[in-house]
Coordinates of C-alpha atoms in Angstrom, one line a residue:
M1 CA 3.5 -19.0 9.1
L2 CA 2.0 -20.6 6.0
P3 CA -1.1 -22.1 7.9
I4 CA -1.8 -18.7 9.3
A5 CA -1.6 -17.2 5.8
H6 CA -3.9 -19.9 4.4
S7 CA -6.5 -19.3 7.1
E8 CA -6.4 -15.6 6.6
L9 CA -6.9 -16.1 2.8
V10 CA -10.0 -18.0 3.6
Q11 CA -11.3 -15.3 5.8
L12 CA -10.6 -12.6 3.3
F13 CA -12.7 -14.2 0.7
R14 CA -15.5 -14.7 3.1
N15 CA -15.6 -11.0 4.1
R16 CA -17.6 -9.1 1.4
A17 CA -16.7 -5.6 2.8
V18 CA -12.9 -6.4 2.7
L19 CA -13.3 -7.9 -0.8
V20 CA -15.0 -4.6 -2.0
T21 CA -12.2 -2.6 -0.4
S22 CA -9.3 -4.6 -1.5
L23 CA -10.6 -5.8 -5.0
V24 CA -13.5 -4.0 -6.4
M25 CA -12.8 -0.3 -5.6
P26 CA -9.0 -0.4 -6.7
V27 CA -9.8 -2.3 -9.9
A28 CA -12.7 0.0 -10.8
A29 CA -10.4 3.1 -10.1
A30 CA -7.7 1.4 -12.3
V31 CA -10.2 0.9 -15.1
F32 CA -11.1 4.6 -15.0
F33 CA -7.6 5.7 -15.1
I34 CA -6.5 3.4 -18.0
G35 CA -9.8 4.2 -19.9
F36 CA -9.1 7.9 -19.7
R37 CA -5.2 7.6 -19.9
D38 CA -4.8 10.0 -22.7
V39 CA -6.5 12.8 -20.8
F40 CA -4.3 12.1 -17.7
A41 CA -1.3 11.8 -19.8
R42 CA -1.9 15.2 -21.2
I43 CA -2.4 16.6 -17.6
G44 CA 0.8 15.0 -16.3
S45 CA 2.5 12.1 -18.3
V46 CA 2.2 8.4 -19.1
G47 CA 4.4 7.8 -16.0
Y48 CA 2.0 9.8 -13.8
V49 CA -0.8 7.5 -14.8
A50 CA 1.4 4.5 -13.9
A51 CA 2.2 6.2 -10.6
V52 CA -1.4 6.7 -9.6
L53 CA -2.2 3.1 -10.6
V54 CA 0.5 1.8 -8.2
F55 CA -0.6 4.1 -5.4
T56 CA -4.3 3.2 -5.8
I57 CA -3.5 -0.4 -5.2
A58 CA -1.0 0.3 -2.5
A59 CA -3.3 2.6 -0.5
F60 CA -6.5 0.6 -0.8
S61 CA -5.8 -3.1 -1.7
L62 CA -2.8 -3.1 0.5
Y63 CA -2.6 -0.5 3.3
A64 CA -6.4 -0.2 4.1
T65 CA -7.0 -3.9 3.9
T66 CA -3.9 -4.5 6.2
V67 CA -5.3 -2.1 8.9
T68 CA -8.8 -3.6 8.8
T69 CA -7.4 -7.3 8.8
L70 CA -5.2 -6.7 11.9
A71 CA -7.9 -4.8 13.7
A72 CA -10.4 -7.5 13.1
R73 CA -8.0 -10.2 14.2
R74 CA -7.3 -8.3 17.4
Q75 CA -11.0 -7.7 18.2
D76 CA -12.0 -11.4 17.9
L77 CA -8.9 -12.3 20.0
F78 CA -7.3 -14.3 17.2
L79 CA -4.0 -12.4 17.7
K80 CA -4.1 -13.2 21.3
R81 CA -4.6 -16.9 20.6
L82 CA -1.8 -17.0 18.0
R83 CA 0.5 -15.4 20.4
S84 CA 0.0 -18.2 22.9
T85 CA 1.3 -20.7 20.4
A86 CA 4.8 -21.3 19.5
A87 CA 4.8 -19.0 16.6
R88 CA 7.0 -16.0 16.8
D89 CA 5.5 -12.4 16.6
A90 CA 7.2 -11.8 13.3
S91 CA 5.7 -15.0 11.8
I92 CA 2.2 -14.3 13.0
L93 CA 2.2 -10.8 11.5
T94 CA 3.8 -12.1 8.3
G95 CA 1.3 -14.8 8.0
L96 CA -1.6 -12.4 8.4
V97 CA -0.4 -9.9 5.8
L98 CA 0.9 -12.4 3.3
P99 CA -2.4 -13.0 1.5
V100 CA -3.3 -9.2 1.4
S101 CA 0.3 -8.5 0.1
A102 CA 0.1 -11.3 -2.6
I103 CA -3.2 -10.2 -3.9
A104 CA -2.2 -6.5 -4.1
L105 CA 1.1 -7.5 -6.0
V106 CA -1.0 -9.6 -8.5
Q107 CA -3.4 -6.7 -9.0
V108 CA -0.6 -4.3 -9.6
G109 CA 1.2 -6.7 -11.9
V110 CA -1.9 -7.3 -14.0
I111 CA -3.0 -3.6 -14.1
L112 CA 0.3 -2.3 -15.0
G113 CA 0.6 -5.1 -17.7
V114 CA -2.7 -4.0 -19.1
F115 CA -1.7 -0.4 -19.1
A116 CA 1.7 -1.2 -20.8
A117 CA -0.1 -3.0 -23.5
V118 CA -2.5 -0.3 -24.3
G119 CA -0.5 2.9 -23.4
G120 CA 3.1 1.8 -24.0
G121 CA 5.5 -0.1 -21.8
P122 CA 8.0 1.4 -19.4
A123 CA 11.5 2.5 -20.3
D124 CA 13.0 0.5 -17.5
P125 CA 10.8 -2.4 -16.3
V126 CA 13.4 -3.5 -13.6
L127 CA 13.3 -0.1 -12.0
V128 CA 9.5 -0.1 -12.1
V129 CA 9.4 -3.4 -10.1
V130 CA 12.0 -1.9 -7.7
A131 CA 9.8 1.2 -7.2
V132 CA 6.6 -0.9 -6.7
L133 CA 8.2 -3.2 -4.1
A134 CA 9.6 -0.3 -2.2
T135 CA 6.2 1.4 -2.3
F136 CA 4.5 -1.7 -1.1
V137 CA 6.9 -2.3 1.8
M138 CA 6.4 1.4 2.8
M139 CA 2.5 1.0 2.7
L140 CA 2.7 -2.4 4.5
A141 CA 4.6 -0.9 7.4
F142 CA 2.2 2.1 7.6
G143 CA -0.6 -0.5 7.7
I144 CA 0.9 -2.3 10.7
A145 CA 1.5 1.0 12.5
T146 CA -1.9 2.3 11.8
A147 CA -3.4 -0.9 13.2
G148 CA -1.8 0.0 16.5
V149 CA -4.1 2.9 16.9
T150 CA -7.2 1.2 15.4
T151 CA -9.7 -0.3 17.9
S152 CA -12.0 -2.1 15.6
P153 CA -12.6 -3.1 11.8
E154 CA -15.2 -0.2 11.6
H155 CA -12.7 2.2 13.1
A156 CA -10.2 1.2 10.5
Q157 CA -12.3 3.0 7.9
V158 CA -11.6 6.2 9.8
T159 CA -7.9 5.7 10.7
S160 CA -6.8 4.4 7.3
L161 CA -8.7 7.1 5.3
P162 CA -6.3 10.0 5.8
L163 CA -3.1 8.3 4.6
S164 CA -5.0 6.4 2.0
L165 CA -6.2 9.6 0.3
G166 CA -3.0 11.5 1.2
V167 CA -0.5 9.3 -0.7
V168 CA -2.8 9.3 -3.8
V169 CA -3.0 13.2 -3.5
V170 CA 0.8 13.4 -3.1
A171 CA 1.2 11.0 -6.1
S172 CA -1.0 13.2 -8.2
W173 CA 0.7 16.3 -7.1
V174 CA 4.3 15.1 -7.8
G175 CA 3.2 13.3 -11.0
I176 CA 1.5 16.4 -12.4
T177 CA 3.9 19.1 -11.3
G178 CA 7.1 17.3 -11.2
T179 CA 10.0 18.1 -8.8
D180 CA 11.4 21.2 -10.4
S181 CA 9.6 23.3 -7.6
L182 CA 9.6 22.3 -3.9
P183 CA 11.7 19.2 -4.6
L184 CA 12.8 18.6 -1.0
L185 CA 9.2 18.8 0.2
K186 CA 7.7 16.8 -2.5
R187 CA 10.4 14.0 -2.1
L188 CA 10.0 13.9 1.7
L189 CA 6.3 13.4 1.8
P190 CA 5.1 9.9 2.0
G191 CA 5.0 8.7 -1.5
G192 CA 6.5 11.6 -3.2
A193 CA 9.9 10.2 -3.9
A194 CA 8.3 6.8 -4.9
T195 CA 6.1 8.6 -7.3
E196 CA 9.0 10.4 -8.9
L197 CA 10.8 7.0 -9.1
V198 CA 7.9 5.3 -10.9
V199 CA 7.6 8.2 -13.3
T200 CA 11.2 8.3 -14.2
A201 CA 11.4 4.5 -14.6
W202 CA 8.3 4.6 -16.9
E203 CA 9.4 7.6 -18.9
G204 CA 13.2 7.1 -18.9
G205 CA 15.9 9.8 -19.5
V206 CA 17.1 9.7 -16.0
A207 CA 20.3 7.8 -15.0
V208 CA 19.7 4.8 -12.9
T209 CA 22.0 5.8 -10.1
D210 CA 20.1 9.1 -9.8
S211 CA 16.8 7.2 -9.7
L212 CA 17.9 4.8 -7.1
L213 CA 18.7 7.8 -4.8
L214 CA 15.0 8.3 -4.6
L215 CA 14.7 5.1 -2.7
A216 CA 16.1 6.7 0.4
P217 CA 13.1 8.7 1.6
T218 CA 10.9 5.7 1.0
L219 CA 13.0 3.4 3.1
A220 CA 13.3 6.2 5.7
W221 CA 9.5 6.2 5.9
V222 CA 9.7 2.3 6.3
V223 CA 12.0 2.7 9.4
V224 CA 9.7 5.4 10.8
A225 CA 6.6 3.2 10.4
V226 CA 8.3 0.1 11.8
A227 CA 9.4 2.2 15.0
V228 CA 5.9 3.5 15.4
A229 CA 4.4 -0.1 14.9
A230 CA 6.8 -1.5 17.5
R231 CA 5.6 1.1 20.0
L232 CA 1.9 1.2 19.4
F233 CA 1.0 -2.1 18.1
R234 CA -1.3 -4.2 20.6
W235 CA -2.0 -7.8 20.5
E236 CA -5.2 -7.6 22.7
P237 CA -8.2 -5.3 22.3
R238 CA -7.8 -1.8 23.6
R239 CA -10.0 -1.1 26.7

């Protein structure tokens, strides 16, 4: 697994297009949101800004890059060659997505750290960590599932776009309007419950047990995405 991860990390830093998608764009968006944090806080709340930062990194640095990476490795037959070795399927996939996941986690840690320093820290840092990890697991599972219907790295720009933009839109909707209205719909949409969890963890004022209940919809989406990935993922190029 680790040799695969090291090889993939080298490939990531050699691919300028992936670097722009996974590093430059999310960081630029984060700088924008942090720079105008007071404006966005008036529209929603400080917790809303934190949630948008989390989902920007999760959608583009993690999810979109995962889809592109797996589609590229399938197209150049690297997946097929790896599967002919003694490595298990789970180890192969873990090795391939580990660098992307690590980069995204470092990004979100640094960005949230900067935001906390300039805009005020979270009320419950541990709960924020739990919310971020749950969000990242969900988006990673979505990435592997989406890669199953993606034929090439170029096609990944099309297949990953709806969900990338969708979760950011949901995060903005829930972060701005809250869940007093349409609570079930907002919490069941991908990213809705996770957004509410980030907001409550950052703002405080909600019992931890009530907040942890918001993990259920996110984990349910993980189960759905894993089931879809198991059914649709292909190790060889689609013909």
